[in-house]
């Protein structure tokens, strides 16, 4: 089955700096990769997703890159703000209607 | 986008009682609902997948008789924790397509 690994487990950055979170997956059949932000006690919120037919997707300060050959994808947050502090999860799936295989999460701390 | 409404957001129950959690699809009729459990500072653990009109598919290690899942209508899936014990205390959350419900914090005392 699919195995998703996520690094780092914790990440501290200064406000205004960039943050990068990386995930790898094992199943070449996976073609849908969502990213979630989860604040304490709340539901995971979809912040961006990418499908395997594109290599990069951007939404304001957030971008995701995908390397299908190497089976890894990354979340990039630029100009970080304290409100970006949360736990971020990556996931891999064959579609958003199917099982998601989640990474272990990255706790991002943005220091003001 | 799709919206999933989950209730209750939190519940406290006594050991031995049962608790029902509901997830309702509000504007997107998906036939599949995924149920997760999340322990503090951990990732989401898939418990089972429910499909409208059929039996749920449980992940390995999840007790079917303890975590009863019903998906009787296209828009409503329910998870019942039966004979709850303190170790069942956790955050339970459903997902439809790429969207999660609000989650339910269950505390068993």
Coordinates of C-alpha atoms in Angstrom, one line a residue:
Chain A
X1 CA 0.0 0.0 0.0
X2 CA 0.9 3.7 -0.1
X3 CA 3.4 5.1 2.4
X4 CA 3.7 8.8 2.9
X5 CA 6.6 10.3 4.8
X6 CA 6.7 14.0 5.9
X7 CA 9.6 16.1 7.1
X8 CA 10.4 17.9 9.3
X9 CA 8.2 17.1 12.2
X10 CA 8.7 20.6 13.6
X11 CA 9.8 23.8 12.0
X12 CA 10.4 27.2 13.5
X13 CA 10.9 30.3 11.3
X14 CA 11.0 34.0 11.8
X15 CA 8.1 36.0 10.6
X16 CA 8.6 37.0 7.0
X17 CA 10.8 34.0 6.2
X18 CA 9.8 31.1 4.0
X19 CA 8.9 27.6 5.2
X20 CA 9.2 24.4 3.3
X21 CA 7.7 21.1 4.2
X22 CA 8.5 18.0 2.2
X23 CA 6.6 14.7 1.6
X24 CA 7.5 11.5 -0.2
X25 CA 5.2 8.8 -1.3
X26 CA 5.7 5.2 -2.5
X27 CA 2.8 4.3 -4.8
X28 CA 3.2 5.6 -8.4
X29 CA -0.6 5.2 -8.8
X30 CA -1.1 8.2 -6.5
X31 CA -2.1 11.2 -8.5
X32 CA -3.8 13.6 -6.0
X33 CA -1.9 15.4 -3.3
X34 CA -3.8 17.7 -0.9
X35 CA -2.2 19.8 1.9
X36 CA -4.0 20.6 5.2
X37 CA -3.6 23.1 7.9
X38 CA -4.9 22.1 11.3
X39 CA -5.1 24.5 14.2
X40 CA -5.4 23.2 17.8
X41 CA -8.7 21.6 18.4
X42 CA -10.0 22.3 14.9
X43 CA -10.6 20.4 11.7
X44 CA -7.9 20.0 9.1
X45 CA -8.5 22.7 6.4
X46 CA -7.6 22.1 2.8
X47 CA -5.2 24.9 1.8
X48 CA -4.0 23.7 -1.5
X49 CA -3.9 20.5 -3.6
X50 CA -2.2 19.4 -6.8
X51 CA -2.8 16.6 -9.3
X52 CA -0.1 14.7 -11.1
X53 CA -0.7 16.3 -14.4
X54 CA 0.9 19.6 -13.2
X55 CA 4.3 20.2 -11.5
X56 CA 3.5 23.3 -9.6
X57 CA 0.5 25.2 -8.2
X58 CA 0.4 28.5 -6.5
X59 CA -2.2 30.4 -4.4
X60 CA -1.0 33.7 -3.0
X61 CA 1.7 32.9 -0.4
X62 CA 1.3 29.2 -0.7
X63 CA 2.7 26.9 -3.4
X64 CA 3.0 23.2 -3.9
X65 CA 5.5 21.4 -6.2
X66 CA 5.4 17.8 -7.4
X67 CA 8.1 15.6 -8.8
X68 CA 6.4 12.5 -10.0
X69 CA 9.6 10.8 -11.0
X70 CA 11.1 11.2 -7.6
X71 CA 7.8 10.7 -5.9
X72 CA 8.0 13.8 -3.7
X73 CA 6.0 16.9 -3.2
X74 CA 6.6 20.0 -1.1
X75 CA 4.6 22.9 0.4
X76 CA 6.2 26.3 0.3
X77 CA 4.9 29.2 2.4
X78 CA 6.4 32.6 1.7
X79 CA 6.4 35.7 3.9
X80 CA 5.2 33.7 6.8
X81 CA 3.0 35.3 9.4
X82 CA 2.3 34.2 13.0
X83 CA -1.2 33.1 12.0
X84 CA 0.5 30.5 9.7
X85 CA 1.5 28.7 13.0
X86 CA -0.3 25.3 12.9
X87 CA 0.2 21.7 12.1
X88 CA 0.4 20.9 8.4
X89 CA -0.4 17.5 6.9
X90 CA 0.3 16.2 3.4
X91 CA -1.6 13.3 1.9
X92 CA -1.5 11.2 -1.2
X93 CA -4.4 9.5 -3.0
X94 CA -5.6 8.2 -6.3
X95 CA -8.5 10.8 -6.1
X96 CA -10.3 13.0 -3.6
X97 CA -13.0 10.3 -3.5
X98 CA -10.7 7.6 -2.3
X99 CA -8.5 6.8 0.7
X100 CA -6.0 9.5 1.7
X101 CA -2.7 8.4 3.1
X102 CA -1.5 11.1 5.5
X103 CA 2.0 12.2 6.5
X104 CA 2.8 12.4 10.2
X105 CA 2.4 16.2 10.3
X106 CA 4.7 19.2 10.7
X107 CA 4.3 21.7 13.5
X108 CA 5.1 25.1 12.1
X109 CA 5.9 27.9 14.5
X110 CA 6.3 31.4 13.1
X111 CA 8.0 33.6 15.6
X112 CA 7.0 37.3 15.5
Chain B
X1 CA -17.0 23.7 -2.3
X2 CA -18.3 20.7 -0.5
X3 CA -19.4 21.2 3.1
X4 CA -19.6 18.6 5.7
X5 CA -21.4 19.3 8.9
X6 CA -20.5 17.2 12.0
X7 CA -22.3 17.0 15.3
X8 CA -21.8 17.2 18.2
X9 CA -18.6 19.2 18.4
X10 CA -17.9 17.8 21.8
X11 CA -19.5 15.2 24.1
X12 CA -18.8 13.9 27.6
X13 CA -20.3 10.5 28.4
X14 CA -20.1 7.9 31.2
X15 CA -18.3 4.7 30.8
X16 CA -20.5 2.0 29.3
X17 CA -22.8 4.3 27.4
X18 CA -23.0 4.8 23.7
X19 CA -22.4 8.0 21.7
X20 CA -23.6 8.8 18.2
X21 CA -21.7 11.2 15.9
X22 CA -23.3 12.5 12.8
X23 CA -21.8 13.7 9.6
X24 CA -24.1 15.3 7.0
X25 CA -23.2 16.4 3.5
X26 CA -24.8 19.8 3.0
X27 CA -24.3 20.7 -0.6
X28 CA -22.6 17.8 -2.3
X29 CA -24.1 14.4 -2.5
X30 CA -21.2 12.0 -2.1
X31 CA -21.7 8.4 -1.5
X32 CA -18.6 7.8 0.5
X33 CA -17.7 9.1 3.9
X34 CA -14.4 8.4 5.7
X35 CA -14.1 8.3 9.4
X36 CA -10.9 9.1 11.3
X37 CA -9.7 9.2 14.8
X38 CA -6.9 11.5 15.9
X39 CA -4.9 11.4 19.2
X40 CA -3.2 14.5 20.5
X41 CA -0.2 15.5 18.5
X42 CA -0.7 12.7 16.0
X43 CA -1.8 12.2 12.5
X44 CA -5.2 11.1 11.3
X45 CA -5.9 7.4 11.6
X46 CA -8.5 6.1 9.2
X47 CA -11.1 3.9 11.0
X48 CA -13.5 3.0 8.3
X49 CA -15.1 4.0 5.0
X50 CA -18.8 4.1 4.7
X51 CA -20.9 4.0 1.5
X52 CA -24.6 4.7 1.2
X53 CA -26.7 1.6 1.4
X54 CA -23.9 -0.8 2.1
X55 CA -21.8 -2.1 5.0
X56 CA -18.8 0.0 6.1
X57 CA -15.3 -1.2 5.3
X58 CA -13.2 -1.1 8.5
X59 CA -9.4 -0.7 8.7
X60 CA -7.4 -3.5 10.2
X61 CA -7.5 -3.3 14.0
X62 CA -10.7 -1.3 14.3
X63 CA -13.5 -3.2 16.1
X64 CA -16.6 -3.3 14.0
X65 CA -18.9 -4.0 16.9
X66 CA -17.5 -1.1 18.9
X67 CA -17.5 1.5 16.2
X68 CA -20.8 1.1 14.4
X69 CA -21.1 3.0 11.1
X70 CA -24.3 3.6 9.3
X71 CA -24.8 5.3 6.0
X72 CA -28.5 4.9 5.4
X73 CA -29.0 8.0 3.2
X74 CA -26.9 9.7 0.6
X75 CA -26.3 12.7 2.8
X76 CA -25.9 11.2 6.3
X77 CA -23.3 9.0 7.8
X78 CA -23.2 8.2 11.6
X79 CA -20.6 6.7 13.8
X80 CA -21.7 5.2 17.1
X81 CA -19.2 4.4 19.8
X82 CA -20.8 1.6 21.8
X83 CA -20.0 0.8 25.4
X84 CA -17.6 3.6 25.6
X85 CA -14.5 3.5 27.8
X86 CA -12.0 6.1 28.8
X87 CA -9.5 4.8 26.2
X88 CA -12.1 5.7 23.5
X89 CA -11.6 9.4 24.4
X90 CA -10.3 11.0 21.3
X91 CA -11.1 13.4 18.4
X92 CA -13.3 11.8 15.8
X93 CA -13.7 13.4 12.4
X94 CA -15.3 12.6 9.1
X95 CA -14.2 13.4 5.6
X96 CA -16.1 13.7 2.3
X97 CA -14.0 14.2 -0.8
X98 CA -11.3 16.6 0.3
X99 CA -13.3 18.3 3.1
X100 CA -13.5 17.4 6.8
X101 CA -16.3 17.8 9.3
X102 CA -15.7 20.0 12.3
X103 CA -14.7 17.0 14.4
X104 CA -16.1 15.6 17.7
X105 CA -14.1 15.7 20.9
X106 CA -15.3 12.7 22.9
X107 CA -14.4 12.4 26.6
X108 CA -15.5 9.3 28.4
X109 CA -15.5 9.5 32.2

